[in-house]
Tab-separated table of C-alpha atoms in Angstrom:
chain	number	residue	atom	x	y	z
B	1	UNK	CA	101.681	-105.135	-47.925
B	2	UNK	CA	99.512	-108.068	-48.528
B	3	UNK	CA	102.297	-110.509	-48.031
B	4	UNK	CA	103.318	-108.884	-44.644
B	5	UNK	CA	99.781	-109.204	-43.435
B	6	UNK	CA	99.546	-112.856	-44.638
B	7	UNK	CA	102.779	-113.934	-42.995
B	8	UNK	CA	101.676	-112.619	-39.646
B	9	UNK	CA	98.395	-114.236	-40.056
B	10	UNK	CA	100.140	-117.574	-40.844
B	11	UNK	CA	102.199	-117.165	-37.869
B	12	UNK	CA	99.251	-116.525	-35.757
B	13	UNK	CA	97.530	-119.568	-37.301
B	14	UNK	CA	100.463	-121.718	-36.573
B	15	UNK	CA	100.452	-120.834	-32.927
B	16	UNK	CA	96.680	-121.180	-32.409
B	17	UNK	CA	95.824	-124.187	-34.416
B	18	UNK	CA	94.876	-127.020	-32.027
B	19	UNK	CA	93.885	-129.829	-34.375
B	20	UNK	CA	95.707	-131.107	-37.395
B	21	UNK	CA	93.636	-131.745	-40.627
B	22	UNK	CA	93.473	-135.450	-39.912
B	23	UNK	CA	91.736	-135.168	-36.520
B	24	UNK	CA	89.111	-132.838	-37.578
B	25	UNK	CA	85.574	-134.298	-38.003
B	26	UNK	CA	84.697	-135.190	-41.646
B	27	UNK	CA	82.016	-132.555	-42.024
B	28	UNK	CA	84.527	-129.911	-41.013
B	29	UNK	CA	87.105	-130.995	-43.513
B	30	UNK	CA	84.615	-130.966	-46.331
B	31	UNK	CA	83.090	-127.689	-45.335
B	32	UNK	CA	86.547	-126.114	-44.993
B	33	UNK	CA	87.574	-127.445	-48.362
B	34	UNK	CA	84.388	-126.037	-49.941
B	35	UNK	CA	84.811	-122.731	-48.232
B	36	UNK	CA	88.465	-122.307	-49.297
B	37	UNK	CA	87.391	-123.152	-52.866
B	38	UNK	CA	84.481	-120.646	-52.838
B	39	UNK	CA	86.395	-117.866	-51.047
B	40	UNK	CA	88.370	-117.157	-54.127
B	41	UNK	CA	85.133	-116.173	-55.866
B	42	UNK	CA	83.722	-114.106	-53.151
B	43	UNK	CA	84.589	-110.473	-53.085
B	44	UNK	CA	81.729	-109.247	-50.911
B	45	UNK	CA	80.347	-110.677	-47.654
B	46	UNK	CA	77.031	-112.320	-47.513
B	47	UNK	CA	74.490	-110.374	-45.671
B	48	UNK	CA	71.466	-112.474	-44.618
B	49	UNK	CA	69.522	-109.683	-43.376
B	50	UNK	CA	66.091	-111.194	-44.294
B	51	UNK	CA	66.715	-114.946	-44.809
B	52	UNK	CA	63.966	-116.313	-47.037
B	53	UNK	CA	61.483	-118.543	-45.439
B	54	UNK	CA	61.434	-122.279	-46.222
B	55	UNK	CA	60.106	-123.099	-49.772
B	56	UNK	CA	58.798	-125.877	-51.531
B	57	UNK	CA	58.740	-126.742	-55.183
B	58	UNK	CA	55.176	-127.581	-56.347
B	59	UNK	CA	55.254	-130.121	-59.370
B	60	UNK	CA	58.339	-129.683	-61.272
B	61	UNK	CA	60.694	-126.641	-61.225
B	62	UNK	CA	59.489	-125.393	-64.563
B	63	UNK	CA	55.864	-125.279	-63.661
B	64	UNK	CA	54.450	-121.935	-63.165
B	65	UNK	CA	53.498	-120.818	-59.657
B	66	UNK	CA	49.926	-122.237	-58.883
B	67	UNK	CA	47.267	-119.545	-58.848
B	68	UNK	CA	45.168	-119.883	-55.800
B	69	UNK	CA	41.369	-120.350	-56.529
B	70	UNK	CA	39.452	-117.076	-56.693
B	71	UNK	CA	36.888	-116.321	-54.268
B	72	UNK	CA	35.100	-112.941	-53.880
B	73	UNK	CA	34.575	-113.388	-50.160
B	74	UNK	CA	38.363	-113.627	-49.827
B	75	UNK	CA	38.976	-110.906	-52.407
B	76	UNK	CA	36.826	-108.011	-53.423
B	77	UNK	CA	34.053	-108.462	-50.842
B	78	UNK	CA	36.612	-108.737	-48.017
B	79	UNK	CA	38.359	-105.628	-49.399
B	80	UNK	CA	35.209	-103.611	-49.640
B	81	UNK	CA	34.012	-104.861	-46.092
B	82	UNK	CA	37.475	-103.634	-44.763
B	83	UNK	CA	36.812	-100.187	-46.231
B	84	UNK	CA	33.288	-100.003	-44.990
B	85	UNK	CA	34.419	-100.697	-41.433
B	86	UNK	CA	37.436	-98.333	-41.733
B	87	UNK	CA	34.977	-95.671	-43.195
B	88	UNK	CA	32.351	-96.160	-40.475
B	89	UNK	CA	35.034	-95.483	-37.852
B	90	UNK	CA	35.330	-91.808	-39.209
B	91	UNK	CA	32.022	-90.516	-37.677
B	92	UNK	CA	32.395	-92.700	-34.546
B	93	UNK	CA	35.798	-91.104	-33.995
B	94	UNK	CA	34.627	-87.604	-34.721
B	95	UNK	CA	31.447	-87.500	-32.653
B	96	UNK	CA	33.073	-87.954	-29.279
B	97	UNK	CA	35.284	-84.947	-30.060
B	98	UNK	CA	32.263	-82.916	-30.990
B	99	UNK	CA	29.872	-84.138	-28.318
B	100	UNK	CA	32.387	-84.653	-25.441
B	101	UNK	CA	31.498	-88.491	-25.095
B	102	UNK	CA	29.370	-91.188	-26.404
B	103	UNK	CA	26.196	-92.836	-25.168
B	104	UNK	CA	26.563	-96.428	-24.197
B	105	UNK	CA	25.192	-97.912	-27.433
B	106	UNK	CA	27.461	-95.798	-29.628
B	107	UNK	CA	30.293	-96.581	-27.401
B	108	UNK	CA	29.501	-100.316	-27.806
B	109	UNK	CA	29.331	-99.928	-31.497
B	110	UNK	CA	32.797	-98.031	-31.498
B	111	UNK	CA	34.254	-100.858	-29.611
B	112	UNK	CA	32.881	-103.518	-31.796
B	113	UNK	CA	34.040	-101.686	-34.885
B	114	UNK	CA	37.446	-101.066	-33.562
B	115	UNK	CA	37.569	-104.861	-32.779
B	116	UNK	CA	36.689	-105.894	-36.307
B	117	UNK	CA	38.944	-103.235	-37.686
B	118	UNK	CA	41.891	-104.623	-35.482
B	119	UNK	CA	41.027	-108.297	-36.266
B	120	UNK	CA	40.969	-107.683	-40.050
B	121	UNK	CA	44.177	-105.520	-39.821
B	122	UNK	CA	46.010	-108.162	-37.932
B	123	UNK	CA	44.915	-110.759	-40.436
B	124	UNK	CA	46.290	-108.604	-43.267
B	125	UNK	CA	49.569	-108.582	-41.383
B	126	UNK	CA	49.660	-112.243	-40.886
B	127	UNK	CA	48.733	-112.901	-44.562
B	128	UNK	CA	51.593	-110.599	-45.611
B	129	UNK	CA	54.362	-111.933	-43.396
B	130	UNK	CA	53.423	-115.493	-42.755
B	131	UNK	CA	52.661	-116.807	-46.236
B	132	UNK	CA	50.749	-119.967	-46.342
B	133	UNK	CA	52.677	-121.506	-49.265
B	134	UNK	CA	55.921	-121.114	-47.302
B	135	UNK	CA	55.034	-121.633	-43.615
B	136	UNK	CA	51.540	-123.413	-43.704
B	137	UNK	CA	51.618	-124.596	-40.112
B	138	UNK	CA	52.792	-121.282	-38.677
B	139	UNK	CA	50.072	-119.512	-40.723
B	140	UNK	CA	47.453	-121.701	-39.325
B	141	UNK	CA	48.857	-121.167	-35.765
B	142	UNK	CA	48.866	-117.451	-36.109
B	143	UNK	CA	45.392	-117.213	-37.529
B	144	UNK	CA	43.875	-119.398	-34.895
B	145	UNK	CA	45.775	-117.648	-32.229
B	146	UNK	CA	44.471	-114.295	-33.574
B	147	UNK	CA	40.853	-115.764	-33.575
B	148	UNK	CA	41.259	-116.814	-29.944
B	149	UNK	CA	42.826	-113.371	-28.954
B	150	UNK	CA	39.962	-111.540	-30.597
B	151	UNK	CA	37.298	-113.639	-28.764
B	152	UNK	CA	39.102	-112.988	-25.441
B	153	UNK	CA	39.274	-109.286	-26.226
B	154	UNK	CA	35.627	-109.167	-27.306
B	155	UNK	CA	34.715	-110.636	-24.012
B	156	UNK	CA	36.994	-108.178	-22.134
B	157	UNK	CA	35.386	-105.349	-24.152
B	158	UNK	CA	31.968	-106.547	-23.267
B	159	UNK	CA	32.950	-106.748	-19.687
B	160	UNK	CA	34.428	-103.384	-19.811
B	161	UNK	CA	31.372	-101.713	-21.524
B	162	UNK	CA	28.881	-103.368	-19.073
B	163	UNK	CA	30.698	-102.810	-15.764
B	164	UNK	CA	32.819	-99.693	-16.384
B	165	UNK	CA	32.118	-96.236	-17.859
B	166	UNK	CA	32.764	-97.036	-21.562
B	167	UNK	CA	35.880	-96.571	-23.657
B	168	UNK	CA	35.520	-92.846	-24.702
B	169	UNK	CA	34.648	-91.692	-21.221
B	170	UNK	CA	37.685	-93.623	-19.838
B	171	UNK	CA	39.905	-92.031	-22.336
B	172	UNK	CA	38.361	-88.646	-21.483
B	173	UNK	CA	39.026	-89.106	-17.799
B	174	UNK	CA	42.509	-90.294	-18.228
B	175	UNK	CA	43.205	-87.410	-20.664
B	176	UNK	CA	41.960	-84.661	-18.237
B	177	UNK	CA	43.319	-86.342	-15.136
N	1	UNK	CA	68.943	-85.258	-54.684
N	2	UNK	CA	66.916	-86.755	-57.480
N	3	UNK	CA	64.473	-89.147	-56.419
N	4	UNK	CA	64.835	-92.657	-57.868
N	5	UNK	CA	61.957	-94.944	-58.415
N	6	UNK	CA	62.481	-98.656	-57.877
N	7	UNK	CA	62.620	-99.255	-61.576
N	8	UNK	CA	65.317	-96.580	-62.142
N	9	UNK	CA	67.244	-97.876	-59.266
N	10	UNK	CA	67.313	-101.376	-60.761
N	11	UNK	CA	68.235	-100.035	-64.048
N	12	UNK	CA	71.263	-98.240	-62.506
N	13	UNK	CA	72.322	-101.228	-60.529
N	14	UNK	CA	71.970	-103.375	-63.664
N	15	UNK	CA	74.247	-101.078	-65.616
N	16	UNK	CA	76.841	-101.422	-62.813
N	17	UNK	CA	76.564	-105.172	-62.826
N	18	UNK	CA	77.235	-105.330	-66.549
N	19	UNK	CA	80.220	-103.139	-66.154
N	20	UNK	CA	81.774	-105.177	-63.421
N	21	UNK	CA	80.395	-108.602	-64.226
N	22	UNK	CA	83.369	-110.230	-62.798
N	23	UNK	CA	82.789	-109.354	-59.294
N	24	UNK	CA	78.918	-109.428	-59.501
N	25	UNK	CA	78.711	-112.712	-61.301
N	26	UNK	CA	81.111	-114.532	-59.047
N	27	UNK	CA	79.936	-113.069	-55.827
N	28	UNK	CA	76.237	-112.742	-56.677
N	29	UNK	CA	75.556	-116.096	-58.259
N	30	UNK	CA	77.775	-117.826	-55.752
N	31	UNK	CA	76.081	-116.053	-52.891
N	32	UNK	CA	72.774	-117.204	-54.310
N	33	UNK	CA	73.872	-120.827	-54.603
N	34	UNK	CA	76.548	-121.287	-52.070
N	35	UNK	CA	76.559	-125.157	-52.595
N	36	UNK	CA	77.188	-124.796	-56.240
N	37	UNK	CA	80.793	-125.394	-57.010
N	38	UNK	CA	80.597	-127.290	-60.390
N	39	UNK	CA	80.188	-124.404	-62.617
N	40	UNK	CA	81.798	-121.686	-60.618
N	41	UNK	CA	84.244	-120.865	-63.338
N	42	UNK	CA	81.760	-120.623	-66.142
N	43	UNK	CA	80.176	-117.327	-67.334
N	44	UNK	CA	77.961	-119.298	-69.607
N	45	UNK	CA	74.209	-119.152	-69.670
N	46	UNK	CA	74.049	-122.939	-69.101
N	47	UNK	CA	74.202	-122.574	-65.303
N	48	UNK	CA	72.633	-124.636	-63.755
N	49	UNK	CA	70.709	-126.670	-66.006
N	50	UNK	CA	73.330	-128.265	-68.033
N	51	UNK	CA	75.181	-130.843	-65.958
N	52	UNK	CA	78.659	-130.427	-67.415
N	53	UNK	CA	80.749	-127.443	-68.120
N	54	UNK	CA	81.777	-126.715	-71.772
N	55	UNK	CA	85.020	-124.960	-72.116
N	56	UNK	CA	84.367	-121.203	-71.368
N	57	UNK	CA	85.274	-118.638	-73.826
N	58	UNK	CA	87.387	-115.766	-72.633
N	59	UNK	CA	86.234	-112.187	-72.471
N	60	UNK	CA	86.595	-110.020	-75.469
N	61	UNK	CA	89.301	-108.104	-73.636
N	62	UNK	CA	91.432	-111.250	-73.341
N	63	UNK	CA	91.638	-110.265	-69.804
N	64	UNK	CA	89.864	-113.188	-68.162
N	65	UNK	CA	90.376	-116.797	-68.650
N	66	UNK	CA	89.848	-119.791	-70.753
N	67	UNK	CA	89.147	-123.210	-69.459
N	68	UNK	CA	89.337	-126.682	-70.763
N	69	UNK	CA	88.920	-130.205	-69.600
N	70	UNK	CA	92.352	-131.554	-69.206
N	71	UNK	CA	92.068	-134.718	-67.206
N	72	UNK	CA	89.554	-137.336	-67.302
N	73	UNK	CA	89.571	-140.390	-64.942
N	74	UNK	CA	87.066	-143.018	-63.991
N	75	UNK	CA	86.121	-143.439	-60.428
N	76	UNK	CA	83.216	-145.374	-59.039
N	77	UNK	CA	81.762	-145.781	-62.608
N	78	UNK	CA	81.468	-142.034	-62.835
N	79	UNK	CA	83.396	-139.668	-64.916
N	80	UNK	CA	85.150	-137.056	-62.947
N	81	UNK	CA	86.412	-134.320	-65.024
N	82	UNK	CA	88.909	-132.177	-63.544
N	83	UNK	CA	88.696	-128.754	-64.844
N	84	UNK	CA	91.760	-126.638	-65.026
N	85	UNK	CA	91.470	-122.899	-65.187
N	86	UNK	CA	94.109	-121.292	-66.838
N	87	UNK	CA	94.097	-117.644	-66.016
N	88	UNK	CA	95.675	-115.151	-68.236
N	89	UNK	CA	96.463	-111.742	-66.956
N	90	UNK	CA	95.389	-111.249	-63.486
N	91	UNK	CA	96.649	-114.527	-62.188
N	92	UNK	CA	98.589	-113.611	-59.226
N	93	UNK	CA	95.843	-111.317	-58.018
N	94	UNK	CA	93.337	-114.026	-58.408
N	95	UNK	CA	95.477	-116.691	-56.700
N	96	UNK	CA	96.014	-114.335	-53.778
N	97	UNK	CA	92.352	-113.602	-53.492
N	98	UNK	CA	91.657	-116.352	-50.988
N	99	UNK	CA	93.968	-114.991	-48.560
N	100	UNK	CA	93.007	-111.405	-49.144
N	101	UNK	CA	89.295	-111.969	-49.054
N	102	UNK	CA	89.695	-114.070	-45.787
N	103	UNK	CA	91.666	-111.027	-44.278
N	104	UNK	CA	89.193	-108.501	-45.362
N	105	UNK	CA	86.345	-110.570	-44.094
N	106	UNK	CA	88.001	-110.676	-40.696
N	107	UNK	CA	88.820	-107.034	-40.652
N	108	UNK	CA	85.479	-105.789	-42.015
N	109	UNK	CA	82.647	-107.667	-40.528
N	110	UNK	CA	82.574	-110.207	-37.679
N	111	UNK	CA	81.634	-113.565	-39.330
N	112	UNK	CA	81.433	-116.511	-36.886
N	113	UNK	CA	82.631	-119.100	-39.421
N	114	UNK	CA	85.496	-117.162	-40.918
N	115	UNK	CA	86.564	-115.611	-37.667
N	116	UNK	CA	86.781	-118.976	-36.090
N	117	UNK	CA	88.451	-120.724	-39.030
N	118	UNK	CA	90.355	-118.266	-41.157
N	119	UNK	CA	93.630	-119.336	-39.426
N	120	UNK	CA	92.837	-122.964	-40.149
N	121	UNK	CA	91.679	-122.120	-43.698
N	122	UNK	CA	95.054	-120.417	-44.317
N	123	UNK	CA	96.903	-123.498	-43.321
N	124	UNK	CA	94.483	-125.951	-44.850
N	125	UNK	CA	95.052	-124.512	-48.282
N	126	UNK	CA	98.815	-123.663	-48.835
N	127	UNK	CA	98.791	-120.200	-50.515
N	128	UNK	CA	100.358	-120.556	-53.969
N	129	UNK	CA	101.056	-118.262	-56.897
N	130	UNK	CA	100.727	-121.056	-59.292
N	131	UNK	CA	98.551	-120.267	-62.287
N	132	UNK	CA	96.542	-123.468	-62.136
N	133	UNK	CA	93.504	-123.873	-60.080
N	134	UNK	CA	91.652	-127.205	-60.136
N	135	UNK	CA	87.993	-127.233	-59.935
N	136	UNK	CA	86.093	-130.545	-59.872
N	137	UNK	CA	83.167	-131.139	-61.921
N	138	UNK	CA	80.930	-134.145	-61.955
N	139	UNK	CA	78.758	-135.695	-64.766
N	140	UNK	CA	75.342	-136.135	-63.438
N	141	UNK	CA	72.142	-137.436	-65.008
N	142	UNK	CA	69.202	-135.263	-66.047
N	143	UNK	CA	67.039	-136.458	-63.114
N	144	UNK	CA	69.853	-135.527	-60.772
N	145	UNK	CA	70.412	-132.052	-62.327
N	146	UNK	CA	66.650	-131.441	-61.971
N	147	UNK	CA	66.877	-132.476	-58.296
N	148	UNK	CA	69.846	-130.151	-57.922
N	149	UNK	CA	67.945	-127.227	-59.599
N	150	UNK	CA	65.009	-127.926	-57.264
N	151	UNK	CA	67.310	-127.816	-54.322
N	152	UNK	CA	68.823	-124.464	-55.445
N	153	UNK	CA	65.456	-123.015	-56.075
N	154	UNK	CA	64.619	-123.688	-52.426
N	155	UNK	CA	67.391	-121.412	-51.571
N	156	UNK	CA	66.213	-118.379	-53.610
N	157	UNK	CA	66.628	-115.107	-51.807
N	158	UNK	CA	63.823	-112.828	-50.634
N	159	UNK	CA	62.529	-110.921	-53.513
N	160	UNK	CA	62.379	-107.877	-53.908
N	161	UNK	CA	65.136	-106.917	-51.581
N	162	UNK	CA	64.278	-104.113	-49.280
N	163	UNK	CA	67.269	-102.150	-50.534
N	164	UNK	CA	65.721	-101.572	-53.901
N	165	UNK	CA	63.069	-99.296	-52.635
N	166	UNK	CA	63.254	-95.621	-52.590
N	167	UNK	CA	64.361	-94.387	-49.147
N	168	UNK	CA	61.637	-91.702	-49.025
N	169	UNK	CA	58.950	-94.371	-49.649
N	170	UNK	CA	60.536	-96.935	-47.144
N	171	UNK	CA	61.040	-94.670	-44.246
N	172	UNK	CA	58.495	-91.848	-44.633
N	173	UNK	CA	55.679	-93.668	-46.644
N	174	UNK	CA	52.376	-93.189	-45.090
N	175	UNK	CA	51.392	-96.950	-45.868
N	176	UNK	CA	54.157	-98.283	-43.739
N	177	UNK	CA	53.529	-96.122	-40.793
N	178	UNK	CA	49.765	-96.696	-41.077
N	179	UNK	CA	50.425	-100.309	-40.388
N	180	UNK	CA	52.914	-99.488	-37.550
N	181	UNK	CA	50.680	-97.042	-35.695
N	182	UNK	CA	47.566	-99.238	-36.288
N	183	UNK	CA	49.158	-102.430	-34.963
N	184	UNK	CA	50.547	-100.392	-32.043
N	185	UNK	CA	47.142	-99.277	-31.139
N	186	UNK	CA	45.445	-102.595	-31.891
N	187	UNK	CA	48.273	-104.478	-29.985
N	188	UNK	CA	47.835	-102.049	-26.943
N	189	UNK	CA	44.050	-102.754	-27.000
N	190	UNK	CA	44.396	-106.428	-27.081
N	191	UNK	CA	47.084	-106.473	-24.342
N	192	UNK	CA	45.016	-104.093	-22.158
N	193	UNK	CA	41.661	-105.976	-22.845
N	194	UNK	CA	43.346	-109.387	-21.888
N	195	UNK	CA	44.975	-107.786	-18.800
N	196	UNK	CA	41.483	-106.187	-17.894
N	197	UNK	CA	39.852	-109.650	-18.139
N	198	UNK	CA	42.653	-111.304	-16.111
N	199	UNK	CA	42.769	-108.462	-13.445
N	200	UNK	CA	40.376	-109.861	-10.942
N	201	UNK	CA	42.433	-113.093	-10.919
N	202	UNK	CA	45.759	-111.375	-10.559
N	203	UNK	CA	44.563	-108.662	-8.240
N	204	UNK	CA	45.372	-105.731	-10.628
N	205	UNK	CA	43.234	-102.573	-10.820
N	206	UNK	CA	42.567	-101.693	-14.322
N	207	UNK	CA	39.213	-99.847	-13.845
N	208	UNK	CA	38.923	-96.385	-15.466
N	209	UNK	CA	38.894	-94.763	-11.993
N	210	UNK	CA	42.339	-96.343	-11.092
N	211	UNK	CA	43.811	-95.613	-14.396
N	212	UNK	CA	42.771	-91.996	-14.272
N	213	UNK	CA	44.152	-91.640	-10.731
N	214	UNK	CA	47.404	-93.292	-11.740
N	215	UNK	CA	47.874	-90.984	-14.664
N	216	UNK	CA	46.876	-88.037	-12.761
N	217	UNK	CA	49.656	-88.673	-10.218
N	218	UNK	CA	52.284	-88.426	-12.938
N	219	UNK	CA	54.467	-85.246	-13.253
N	220	UNK	CA	53.329	-82.721	-15.756
N	221	UNK	CA	56.186	-83.484	-18.205
N	222	UNK	CA	55.577	-87.177	-18.237
N	223	UNK	CA	51.822	-86.687	-18.737
N	224	UNK	CA	52.461	-84.391	-21.747
N	225	UNK	CA	55.160	-86.773	-23.136
N	226	UNK	CA	52.759	-89.892	-22.766
N	227	UNK	CA	49.826	-87.834	-24.192
N	228	UNK	CA	51.882	-86.885	-27.198
N	229	UNK	CA	53.217	-90.439	-27.761
N	230	UNK	CA	49.543	-91.594	-28.092
N	231	UNK	CA	48.151	-88.560	-29.692
N	232	UNK	CA	50.621	-88.335	-32.564
N	233	UNK	CA	50.100	-92.051	-33.798
N	234	UNK	CA	46.365	-91.590	-33.378
N	235	UNK	CA	46.348	-88.387	-35.383
N	236	UNK	CA	48.668	-90.009	-38.097
N	237	UNK	CA	46.524	-93.121	-38.370
N	238	UNK	CA	43.242	-91.073	-38.536
N	239	UNK	CA	44.561	-88.584	-41.175
N	240	UNK	CA	46.192	-91.314	-43.215
N	241	UNK	CA	43.269	-93.582	-42.942
N	242	UNK	CA	41.135	-91.003	-44.561
N	243	UNK	CA	43.882	-90.383	-47.086
N	244	UNK	CA	43.894	-94.075	-47.995
N	245	UNK	CA	40.199	-94.357	-48.210
N	246	UNK	CA	40.320	-91.459	-50.758
N	247	UNK	CA	42.947	-93.281	-52.553
N	248	UNK	CA	40.626	-96.306	-52.680
N	249	UNK	CA	37.901	-94.291	-54.460
N	250	UNK	CA	40.496	-92.946	-56.794
N	251	UNK	CA	41.017	-89.338	-55.339
N	252	UNK	CA	44.474	-87.989	-54.965
N	253	UNK	CA	46.201	-91.012	-56.564
N	254	UNK	CA	48.434	-89.124	-59.000
N	255	UNK	CA	52.051	-89.761	-58.179
N	256	UNK	CA	52.995	-86.147	-57.372
N	257	UNK	CA	49.838	-85.754	-55.274
N	258	UNK	CA	50.655	-88.815	-53.291
N	259	UNK	CA	54.154	-87.512	-52.574
N	260	UNK	CA	52.889	-84.111	-51.664
N	261	UNK	CA	50.060	-85.245	-49.369
N	262	UNK	CA	52.500	-87.648	-47.794
N	263	UNK	CA	54.619	-84.825	-46.526
N	264	UNK	CA	51.406	-82.716	-45.573
N	265	UNK	CA	50.518	-85.767	-43.598
N	266	UNK	CA	53.533	-85.618	-41.413
N	267	UNK	CA	53.025	-81.940	-40.702
N	268	UNK	CA	49.376	-82.360	-39.898
N	269	UNK	CA	49.869	-85.372	-37.818
N	270	UNK	CA	52.492	-83.670	-35.654
N	271	UNK	CA	50.448	-80.489	-35.257
N	272	UNK	CA	47.297	-82.557	-34.576
N	273	UNK	CA	49.179	-84.739	-32.031
N	274	UNK	CA	50.545	-81.524	-30.160
N	275	UNK	CA	47.144	-80.049	-30.144
N	276	UNK	CA	45.530	-83.272	-28.750
N	277	UNK	CA	48.137	-83.634	-26.120
N	278	UNK	CA	48.506	-80.092	-24.880
N	279	UNK	CA	45.317	-78.166	-25.768
N	280	UNK	CA	42.561	-80.633	-25.254
């Protein structure tokens, strides 16, 4: 069975091969030779679903991974602050359902809290998926991009809160439209 | 179906690996270090630190192979050792593997390199049933070996692979959906706010009155669908947010409780989303 399949493959190869081995570029020759040699050992196809991000070796290869300097403001304080912000969103979310809407001050506080919550949430996502030790420049770019976006959104929310009817009232009007 | 933790899954996989080390060793390690050809025949633990192969010992079944350094010749002041691998029993099978694997590759999954080159590969390497397969090794210095190791470490795969996780946790885990729903809302807010700021320049109308009028003009089914599309993630993020805050103060953090509340969460968020969309 296999020999039948192979002979037809060879015939096909003979009819479609355009270049002889000597006219191929050098890099093709070496890569083909390597591939042929490696093919015998491969029984499964490689699937690069999530190719690893670029890596660097710090020091020598046998050194342990460097532990980043600890800092409570990037650690436990930050974590607690995140939870406080998230927790304070609970009453701000429940009140408009109970009272029908929010007064401008509470609405502005809700906007600001959501903005902080979104900003730190996006920060967490960037920290998780754009690691600084692998892609330091992309990390910096994303972080500063996020900062810029948050400033723009903050400005827009200020504009919206001061010239329009406020976020809860807007949602209410759209919902009942 | 019994639920497998990541640990159990790994244990299971490991068991399989040890049983079929032939395929897993050769495909797995080769896949991890595609440029590594020196020690591809060795099962020994010296890969990849030791720069030169020792003769491999055969498997206890006597089914595998033994190898020895047959030919030594000097070229460019370096010793090139040609390692001849003498296969014992499944020789013809292994010798044909190149052609078969290439065929299987082409038939199974489209692979740009092999699809384009398989014909040339077949010609470039005349298929043989000979029992000798030469594999070149090279003697390199300690520094070079370390440089090689460093280079290989740069090609380490993503770890842990997504495949090891329990499917229930991966697809229905509240934590992942919390992030997905949250970033959808926050992303929407950021896009809307930026558009609102740019609206006067672009001549758009994104004031609350225009938005309400535009939404009111939609057909009833579209309104309901859009409302549910917003209401369900809102309910999910709100309920699961409270659940996670409770986790953070140590409430409901037993494994069984987490799994149970995870399922309640889906029910509650769908019911809540339907209520917000159609009864509010």
